[in-house]
């Protein structure tokens, strides 16, 4: 897996959104070829998953899909952003093979990897709220969903 960000002091890449900052809007190419723009999901809790490759997704992506299906009606948007090494045809085939319904996009210009330094990042209404290099992604995202539904619904 290629490294997509150059660490700055403190371990975050230069230009990365700090916790509490509004994430810079970006657009990915969706697995269906359509653009996916971060700002289109204002008000949602966004789990931004940056696995680096399809092979690095837990359970081949099935675990992320189950989490999304369980929480989508509560305002969860899952966005898996895969880097330059992923061919669009492979991305389309993976989405079909595993029945993925959450958002999947190719980060072919590394826009997301420059602003989101962790493997998984959680945003609420466009604000960078949590970063994870391992678990507890699920628990922290569920807390953000509770916060969202308290204030945004």
Short mmCIF file of N, CA and C in Angstrom, two decimals:
data_model
loop_
_atom_site.label_atom_id
_atom_site.label_comp_id
_atom_site.label_asym_id
_atom_site.label_seq_id
_atom_site.Cartn_x
_atom_site.Cartn_y
_atom_site.Cartn_z
N UNK A 1 0.85 -1.18 0.00
CA UNK A 1 0.00 0.00 0.00
C UNK A 1 0.88 1.23 0.00
N UNK A 2 0.62 2.13 -0.90
CA UNK A 2 1.41 3.35 -0.98
C UNK A 2 1.03 4.32 0.12
N UNK A 3 2.00 5.10 0.55
CA UNK A 3 1.72 6.15 1.54
C UNK A 3 1.20 7.36 0.78
N UNK A 4 0.05 7.86 1.21
CA UNK A 4 -0.59 8.94 0.47
C UNK A 4 -0.41 10.30 1.09
N UNK A 5 0.21 10.40 2.25
CA UNK A 5 0.31 11.69 2.93
C UNK A 5 1.69 11.82 3.55
N UNK A 6 2.23 13.01 3.48
CA UNK A 6 3.51 13.29 4.10
C UNK A 6 3.25 13.83 5.49
N UNK A 7 3.72 13.14 6.52
CA UNK A 7 3.44 13.62 7.88
C UNK A 7 4.05 14.98 8.14
N UNK A 8 3.31 15.84 8.82
CA UNK A 8 3.83 17.10 9.31
C UNK A 8 4.16 16.90 10.77
N UNK A 9 4.57 17.94 11.45
CA UNK A 9 4.82 17.81 12.89
C UNK A 9 3.53 17.37 13.56
N UNK A 10 3.62 16.45 14.49
CA UNK A 10 2.44 15.94 15.17
C UNK A 10 1.85 14.73 14.48
N UNK A 11 2.43 14.27 13.36
CA UNK A 11 2.00 13.05 12.73
C UNK A 11 0.91 13.20 11.68
N UNK A 12 0.28 14.35 11.54
CA UNK A 12 -0.76 14.54 10.54
C UNK A 12 -0.13 15.09 9.27
N UNK A 13 -0.66 14.77 8.11
CA UNK A 13 -0.10 15.30 6.87
C UNK A 13 -0.31 16.80 6.76
N UNK A 14 0.60 17.46 6.08
CA UNK A 14 0.45 18.88 5.84
C UNK A 14 -0.87 19.12 5.13
N UNK A 15 -1.68 20.06 5.59
CA UNK A 15 -2.97 20.36 4.98
C UNK A 15 -4.12 19.56 5.53
N UNK A 16 -3.85 18.64 6.46
CA UNK A 16 -4.92 17.82 7.03
C UNK A 16 -5.84 18.67 7.89
N UNK A 17 -7.12 18.35 7.89
CA UNK A 17 -8.08 19.04 8.75
C UNK A 17 -7.83 18.59 10.18
N UNK A 18 -7.67 19.56 11.08
CA UNK A 18 -7.50 19.25 12.50
C UNK A 18 -8.85 18.85 13.07
N UNK A 19 -8.82 18.11 14.17
CA UNK A 19 -10.07 17.75 14.83
C UNK A 19 -10.81 19.03 15.19
N UNK A 20 -12.09 19.07 14.87
CA UNK A 20 -12.91 20.25 15.11
C UNK A 20 -12.99 21.20 13.93
N UNK A 21 -12.08 21.05 12.96
CA UNK A 21 -12.09 21.90 11.77
C UNK A 21 -13.05 21.34 10.73
N UNK A 22 -13.55 22.24 9.87
CA UNK A 22 -14.36 21.81 8.74
C UNK A 22 -13.44 21.16 7.72
N UNK A 23 -13.82 19.99 7.28
CA UNK A 23 -13.03 19.29 6.26
C UNK A 23 -13.17 20.03 4.93
N UNK A 24 -12.09 20.09 4.21
CA UNK A 24 -12.11 20.70 2.89
C UNK A 24 -13.00 19.86 1.98
N UNK A 25 -13.91 20.49 1.26
CA UNK A 25 -14.79 19.75 0.37
C UNK A 25 -13.97 19.08 -0.71
N UNK A 26 -14.36 17.89 -1.06
CA UNK A 26 -13.68 17.15 -2.12
C UNK A 26 -14.71 16.39 -2.93
N UNK A 27 -14.30 15.98 -4.10
CA UNK A 27 -15.15 15.19 -4.98
C UNK A 27 -14.38 13.95 -5.40
N UNK A 28 -15.03 12.80 -5.28
CA UNK A 28 -14.45 11.54 -5.72
C UNK A 28 -15.22 11.05 -6.93
N UNK A 29 -14.61 10.19 -7.69
CA UNK A 29 -15.31 9.52 -8.78
C UNK A 29 -15.94 8.26 -8.21
N UNK A 30 -17.27 8.20 -8.20
CA UNK A 30 -17.98 7.05 -7.65
C UNK A 30 -17.75 5.80 -8.47
N UNK A 31 -18.04 4.66 -7.88
CA UNK A 31 -17.84 3.39 -8.59
C UNK A 31 -18.73 3.31 -9.82
N UNK A 32 -19.79 4.14 -9.86
CA UNK A 32 -20.67 4.18 -11.03
C UNK A 32 -20.26 5.28 -12.02
N UNK A 33 -19.11 5.94 -11.74
CA UNK A 33 -18.62 7.00 -12.61
C UNK A 33 -19.17 8.38 -12.27
N UNK A 34 -20.15 8.45 -11.38
CA UNK A 34 -20.74 9.72 -10.99
C UNK A 34 -19.92 10.37 -9.86
N UNK A 35 -19.92 11.71 -9.79
CA UNK A 35 -19.15 12.37 -8.72
C UNK A 35 -19.81 12.20 -7.35
N UNK A 36 -18.98 12.06 -6.33
CA UNK A 36 -19.42 12.03 -4.94
C UNK A 36 -18.77 13.23 -4.28
N UNK A 37 -19.58 14.19 -3.86
CA UNK A 37 -19.07 15.42 -3.25
C UNK A 37 -19.37 15.41 -1.75
N UNK A 38 -18.36 15.63 -0.93
CA UNK A 38 -18.52 15.62 0.53
C UNK A 38 -19.64 16.55 0.98
N UNK A 39 -19.70 17.75 0.43
CA UNK A 39 -20.68 18.75 0.87
C UNK A 39 -22.12 18.32 0.63
N UNK A 40 -22.35 17.33 -0.22
CA UNK A 40 -23.71 16.85 -0.47
C UNK A 40 -24.29 16.12 0.74
N UNK A 41 -23.45 15.81 1.72
CA UNK A 41 -23.89 15.03 2.88
C UNK A 41 -23.83 15.86 4.17
N UNK A 42 -24.02 17.17 4.03
CA UNK A 42 -24.05 18.06 5.19
C UNK A 42 -25.14 17.59 6.15
N UNK A 43 -24.84 17.61 7.44
CA UNK A 43 -25.79 17.19 8.46
C UNK A 43 -25.70 15.71 8.79
N UNK A 44 -25.00 14.93 7.98
CA UNK A 44 -24.85 13.50 8.23
C UNK A 44 -23.59 13.24 9.07
N UNK A 45 -23.58 12.09 9.71
CA UNK A 45 -22.34 11.55 10.25
C UNK A 45 -21.71 10.78 9.10
N UNK A 46 -20.48 11.11 8.78
CA UNK A 46 -19.79 10.47 7.67
C UNK A 46 -18.64 9.64 8.22
N UNK A 47 -18.67 8.36 7.96
CA UNK A 47 -17.54 7.51 8.25
C UNK A 47 -16.73 7.43 6.97
N UNK A 48 -15.60 8.08 6.99
CA UNK A 48 -14.73 8.16 5.83
C UNK A 48 -13.63 7.12 6.00
N UNK A 49 -13.72 6.06 5.23
CA UNK A 49 -12.83 4.91 5.35
C UNK A 49 -11.79 4.98 4.24
N UNK A 50 -10.52 4.96 4.62
CA UNK A 50 -9.43 5.08 3.66
C UNK A 50 -8.53 3.85 3.74
N UNK A 51 -8.99 2.73 3.23
CA UNK A 51 -8.23 1.49 3.41
C UNK A 51 -6.96 1.38 2.57
N UNK A 52 -6.82 2.20 1.55
CA UNK A 52 -5.65 2.10 0.69
C UNK A 52 -5.83 1.12 -0.45
N UNK A 53 -6.54 0.02 -0.19
CA UNK A 53 -6.79 -0.96 -1.24
C UNK A 53 -8.04 -1.75 -0.89
N UNK A 54 -8.63 -2.37 -1.87
CA UNK A 54 -9.81 -3.20 -1.64
C UNK A 54 -9.46 -4.34 -0.70
N UNK A 55 -8.28 -4.91 -0.88
CA UNK A 55 -7.86 -6.05 -0.05
C UNK A 55 -7.75 -5.69 1.42
N UNK A 56 -7.54 -4.42 1.74
CA UNK A 56 -7.36 -3.98 3.13
C UNK A 56 -8.69 -3.75 3.86
N UNK A 57 -9.81 -3.84 3.16
CA UNK A 57 -11.11 -3.63 3.81
C UNK A 57 -11.44 -4.82 4.71
N UNK A 58 -11.88 -4.54 5.95
CA UNK A 58 -12.22 -5.65 6.85
C UNK A 58 -13.32 -6.52 6.26
N UNK A 59 -13.10 -7.82 6.24
CA UNK A 59 -14.11 -8.74 5.73
C UNK A 59 -14.43 -8.51 4.27
N UNK A 60 -13.48 -7.96 3.51
CA UNK A 60 -13.73 -7.69 2.10
C UNK A 60 -14.76 -6.59 1.89
N UNK A 61 -15.03 -5.80 2.92
CA UNK A 61 -16.01 -4.73 2.83
C UNK A 61 -17.36 -5.09 3.43
N UNK A 62 -17.55 -6.36 3.73
CA UNK A 62 -18.85 -6.81 4.26
C UNK A 62 -19.15 -6.21 5.63
N UNK A 63 -18.15 -6.04 6.48
CA UNK A 63 -18.38 -5.47 7.81
C UNK A 63 -18.80 -4.01 7.72
N UNK A 64 -18.16 -3.27 6.85
CA UNK A 64 -18.54 -1.87 6.65
C UNK A 64 -19.95 -1.76 6.11
N UNK A 65 -20.29 -2.64 5.18
CA UNK A 65 -21.63 -2.64 4.60
C UNK A 65 -22.68 -2.95 5.67
N UNK A 66 -22.43 -3.92 6.52
CA UNK A 66 -23.38 -4.26 7.60
C UNK A 66 -23.57 -3.09 8.55
N UNK A 67 -22.48 -2.42 8.91
CA UNK A 67 -22.57 -1.26 9.80
C UNK A 67 -23.40 -0.16 9.15
N UNK A 68 -23.19 0.07 7.86
CA UNK A 68 -23.95 1.07 7.13
C UNK A 68 -25.44 0.72 7.10
N UNK A 69 -25.76 -0.52 6.75
CA UNK A 69 -27.16 -0.93 6.67
C UNK A 69 -27.86 -0.78 8.02
N UNK A 70 -27.14 -1.05 9.11
CA UNK A 70 -27.71 -0.96 10.45
C UNK A 70 -28.01 0.49 10.85
N UNK A 71 -27.23 1.45 10.35
CA UNK A 71 -27.33 2.83 10.83
C UNK A 71 -27.71 3.86 9.77
N UNK A 72 -27.94 3.46 8.55
CA UNK A 72 -28.22 4.43 7.48
C UNK A 72 -29.44 5.29 7.78
N UNK A 73 -30.47 4.71 8.38
CA UNK A 73 -31.68 5.48 8.67
C UNK A 73 -31.50 6.45 9.83
N UNK A 74 -30.35 6.42 10.50
CA UNK A 74 -30.05 7.34 11.59
C UNK A 74 -29.18 8.50 11.13
N UNK A 75 -28.90 8.58 9.84
CA UNK A 75 -28.10 9.68 9.32
C UNK A 75 -26.64 9.33 9.09
N UNK A 76 -26.33 8.05 8.94
CA UNK A 76 -24.95 7.64 8.67
C UNK A 76 -24.72 7.55 7.17
N UNK A 77 -23.63 8.15 6.74
CA UNK A 77 -23.14 7.99 5.38
C UNK A 77 -21.77 7.34 5.49
N UNK A 78 -21.57 6.24 4.82
CA UNK A 78 -20.26 5.60 4.76
C UNK A 78 -19.67 5.89 3.40
N UNK A 79 -18.45 6.38 3.40
CA UNK A 79 -17.75 6.67 2.15
C UNK A 79 -16.39 5.99 2.21
N UNK A 80 -16.20 5.01 1.36
CA UNK A 80 -14.91 4.34 1.23
C UNK A 80 -14.20 5.00 0.06
N UNK A 81 -13.02 5.55 0.34
CA UNK A 81 -12.23 6.23 -0.68
C UNK A 81 -10.98 5.40 -0.94
N UNK A 82 -10.83 4.93 -2.14
CA UNK A 82 -9.70 4.09 -2.51
C UNK A 82 -8.76 4.89 -3.41
N UNK A 83 -7.47 4.72 -3.20
CA UNK A 83 -6.46 5.55 -3.84
C UNK A 83 -6.14 5.20 -5.28
N UNK A 84 -5.06 5.82 -5.73
CA UNK A 84 -4.64 5.76 -7.13
C UNK A 84 -4.38 4.36 -7.64
N UNK A 85 -4.07 3.44 -6.74
CA UNK A 85 -3.70 2.10 -7.18
C UNK A 85 -4.90 1.24 -7.57
N UNK A 86 -6.12 1.74 -7.34
CA UNK A 86 -7.32 0.96 -7.62
C UNK A 86 -7.86 1.32 -9.01
N UNK A 87 -7.99 0.33 -9.84
CA UNK A 87 -8.55 0.50 -11.17
C UNK A 87 -10.07 0.60 -11.06
N UNK A 88 -10.68 1.49 -11.81
CA UNK A 88 -12.13 1.69 -11.74
C UNK A 88 -12.91 0.41 -12.05
N UNK A 89 -12.44 -0.39 -12.98
CA UNK A 89 -13.13 -1.66 -13.30
C UNK A 89 -13.10 -2.61 -12.11
N UNK A 90 -11.97 -2.65 -11.39
CA UNK A 90 -11.88 -3.48 -10.19
C UNK A 90 -12.84 -2.99 -9.11
N UNK A 91 -12.96 -1.68 -9.00
CA UNK A 91 -13.86 -1.07 -8.02
C UNK A 91 -15.32 -1.43 -8.34
N UNK A 92 -15.70 -1.32 -9.60
CA UNK A 92 -17.06 -1.68 -10.02
C UNK A 92 -17.34 -3.16 -9.75
N UNK A 93 -16.38 -4.01 -10.05
CA UNK A 93 -16.56 -5.45 -9.84
C UNK A 93 -16.71 -5.77 -8.36
N UNK A 94 -15.92 -5.12 -7.52
CA UNK A 94 -16.01 -5.35 -6.07
C UNK A 94 -17.37 -4.93 -5.53
N UNK A 95 -17.87 -3.78 -5.96
CA UNK A 95 -19.19 -3.29 -5.53
C UNK A 95 -20.28 -4.30 -5.91
N UNK A 96 -20.22 -4.81 -7.14
CA UNK A 96 -21.20 -5.81 -7.58
C UNK A 96 -21.06 -7.12 -6.82
N UNK A 97 -19.84 -7.60 -6.67
CA UNK A 97 -19.60 -8.89 -6.04
C UNK A 97 -20.11 -8.94 -4.60
N UNK A 98 -19.90 -7.86 -3.84
CA UNK A 98 -20.27 -7.87 -2.43
C UNK A 98 -21.58 -7.15 -2.14
N UNK A 99 -22.26 -6.68 -3.18
CA UNK A 99 -23.55 -6.01 -2.98
C UNK A 99 -23.43 -4.73 -2.16
N UNK A 100 -22.37 -3.99 -2.38
CA UNK A 100 -22.11 -2.77 -1.61
C UNK A 100 -23.11 -1.70 -2.00
N UNK A 101 -23.78 -1.12 -1.00
CA UNK A 101 -24.74 -0.05 -1.27
C UNK A 101 -24.28 1.30 -0.74
N UNK A 102 -23.25 1.30 0.14
CA UNK A 102 -22.74 2.59 0.60
C UNK A 102 -21.86 3.21 -0.48
N UNK A 103 -21.46 4.44 -0.27
CA UNK A 103 -20.68 5.16 -1.26
C UNK A 103 -19.26 4.63 -1.35
N UNK A 104 -18.79 4.45 -2.56
CA UNK A 104 -17.42 4.02 -2.81
C UNK A 104 -16.89 4.89 -3.93
N UNK A 105 -15.72 5.48 -3.72
CA UNK A 105 -15.17 6.34 -4.74
C UNK A 105 -13.68 6.16 -4.90
N UNK A 106 -13.21 6.50 -6.06
CA UNK A 106 -11.78 6.49 -6.34
C UNK A 106 -11.20 7.87 -6.05
N UNK A 107 -10.21 7.90 -5.20
CA UNK A 107 -9.50 9.13 -4.84
C UNK A 107 -8.27 9.24 -5.72
N UNK A 108 -8.50 9.39 -7.02
CA UNK A 108 -7.43 9.27 -8.00
C UNK A 108 -6.44 10.42 -7.98
N UNK A 109 -6.81 11.56 -7.36
CA UNK A 109 -5.85 12.66 -7.24
C UNK A 109 -5.38 12.84 -5.80
N UNK A 110 -5.69 11.87 -4.93
CA UNK A 110 -5.28 11.87 -3.52
C UNK A 110 -5.84 13.05 -2.72
N UNK A 111 -6.96 13.62 -3.14
CA UNK A 111 -7.55 14.75 -2.42
C UNK A 111 -7.93 14.39 -1.00
N UNK A 112 -8.53 13.23 -0.79
CA UNK A 112 -8.97 12.83 0.55
C UNK A 112 -7.78 12.46 1.41
N UNK A 113 -6.84 11.73 0.86
CA UNK A 113 -5.69 11.30 1.64
C UNK A 113 -4.86 12.49 2.14
N UNK A 114 -4.92 13.62 1.45
CA UNK A 114 -4.19 14.80 1.90
C UNK A 114 -4.85 15.46 3.10
N UNK A 115 -6.18 15.36 3.23
CA UNK A 115 -6.86 16.07 4.32
C UNK A 115 -7.27 15.17 5.47
N UNK A 116 -7.30 13.87 5.27
CA UNK A 116 -7.77 12.93 6.30
C UNK A 116 -6.66 11.92 6.56
N UNK A 117 -5.89 12.10 7.63
CA UNK A 117 -4.68 11.31 7.81
C UNK A 117 -4.86 9.91 8.37
N UNK A 118 -6.02 9.56 8.87
CA UNK A 118 -6.19 8.27 9.52
C UNK A 118 -6.84 7.27 8.57
N UNK A 119 -6.79 6.01 8.95
CA UNK A 119 -7.42 4.96 8.16
C UNK A 119 -8.93 5.17 8.11
N UNK A 120 -9.50 5.60 9.24
CA UNK A 120 -10.93 5.90 9.29
C UNK A 120 -11.09 7.24 10.00
N UNK A 121 -11.97 8.07 9.46
CA UNK A 121 -12.22 9.40 10.00
C UNK A 121 -13.72 9.57 10.14
N UNK A 122 -14.16 10.19 11.21
CA UNK A 122 -15.60 10.43 11.40
C UNK A 122 -15.83 11.93 11.39
N UNK A 123 -16.82 12.34 10.59
CA UNK A 123 -17.17 13.74 10.48
C UNK A 123 -18.64 13.89 10.86
N UNK A 124 -18.98 15.02 11.45
CA UNK A 124 -20.37 15.35 11.74
C UNK A 124 -20.61 16.72 11.15
N UNK A 125 -21.55 16.80 10.23
CA UNK A 125 -21.88 18.05 9.55
C UNK A 125 -20.64 18.72 8.96
N UNK A 126 -19.77 17.90 8.39
CA UNK A 126 -18.58 18.42 7.73
C UNK A 126 -17.41 18.73 8.63
N UNK A 127 -17.57 18.59 9.95
CA UNK A 127 -16.48 18.86 10.89
C UNK A 127 -15.74 17.57 11.20
N UNK A 128 -14.42 17.62 11.16
CA UNK A 128 -13.60 16.46 11.49
C UNK A 128 -13.72 16.22 12.99
N UNK A 129 -14.29 15.10 13.39
CA UNK A 129 -14.56 14.85 14.81
C UNK A 129 -13.71 13.75 15.42
N UNK A 130 -13.38 12.72 14.67
CA UNK A 130 -12.61 11.60 15.22
C UNK A 130 -11.73 11.01 14.14
N UNK A 131 -10.61 10.46 14.59
CA UNK A 131 -9.70 9.75 13.70
C UNK A 131 -9.35 8.43 14.34
N UNK A 132 -9.24 7.41 13.52
CA UNK A 132 -8.95 6.08 14.03
C UNK A 132 -7.86 5.44 13.19
N UNK A 133 -6.92 4.86 13.87
CA UNK A 133 -5.92 4.06 13.17
C UNK A 133 -6.20 2.58 13.45
N UNK A 134 -7.17 2.32 14.29
CA UNK A 134 -7.64 0.97 14.63
C UNK A 134 -9.02 1.15 15.26
N UNK A 135 -9.51 0.14 15.96
CA UNK A 135 -10.78 0.25 16.67
C UNK A 135 -10.63 1.35 17.72
N UNK A 136 -11.62 1.97 18.19
CA UNK A 136 -13.06 1.70 18.25
C UNK A 136 -13.86 2.54 17.27
N UNK A 137 -13.73 2.29 16.00
CA UNK A 137 -14.45 3.04 14.97
C UNK A 137 -15.96 2.95 15.19
N UNK A 138 -16.47 1.76 15.42
CA UNK A 138 -17.91 1.56 15.53
C UNK A 138 -18.47 2.34 16.72
N UNK A 139 -17.86 2.20 17.88
CA UNK A 139 -18.39 2.86 19.07
C UNK A 139 -18.36 4.38 18.94
N UNK A 140 -17.27 4.93 18.45
CA UNK A 140 -17.17 6.38 18.32
C UNK A 140 -18.15 6.92 17.28
N UNK A 141 -18.35 6.18 16.19
CA UNK A 141 -19.29 6.61 15.16
C UNK A 141 -20.71 6.56 15.70
N UNK A 142 -21.03 5.54 16.48
CA UNK A 142 -22.37 5.46 17.08
C UNK A 142 -22.62 6.63 18.03
N UNK A 143 -21.60 7.08 18.77
CA UNK A 143 -21.75 8.25 19.64
C UNK A 143 -22.03 9.51 18.81
N UNK A 144 -21.35 9.64 17.68
CA UNK A 144 -21.62 10.79 16.81
C UNK A 144 -23.03 10.74 16.24
N UNK A 145 -23.52 9.56 15.93
CA UNK A 145 -24.89 9.43 15.45
C UNK A 145 -25.88 9.88 16.53
N UNK A 146 -25.63 9.51 17.77
CA UNK A 146 -26.49 9.96 18.87
C UNK A 146 -26.46 11.48 18.98
N UNK A 147 -25.27 12.06 18.87
CA UNK A 147 -25.15 13.52 18.93
C UNK A 147 -25.89 14.18 17.77
N UNK A 148 -25.70 13.63 16.57
CA UNK A 148 -26.38 14.18 15.39
C UNK A 148 -27.90 14.16 15.59
N UNK A 149 -28.41 13.04 16.03
CA UNK A 149 -29.85 12.89 16.15
C UNK A 149 -30.43 13.72 17.29
N UNK A 150 -29.61 14.12 18.21
CA UNK A 150 -30.04 15.00 19.29
C UNK A 150 -30.17 16.45 18.80
N UNK A 151 -29.24 16.87 17.95
CA UNK A 151 -29.19 18.28 17.55
C UNK A 151 -29.67 18.57 16.14
N UNK A 152 -29.60 17.59 15.24
CA UNK A 152 -29.88 17.86 13.83
C UNK A 152 -31.23 17.34 13.35
N UNK A 153 -31.92 16.58 14.17
CA UNK A 153 -33.18 16.00 13.71
C UNK A 153 -34.35 16.71 14.36
#
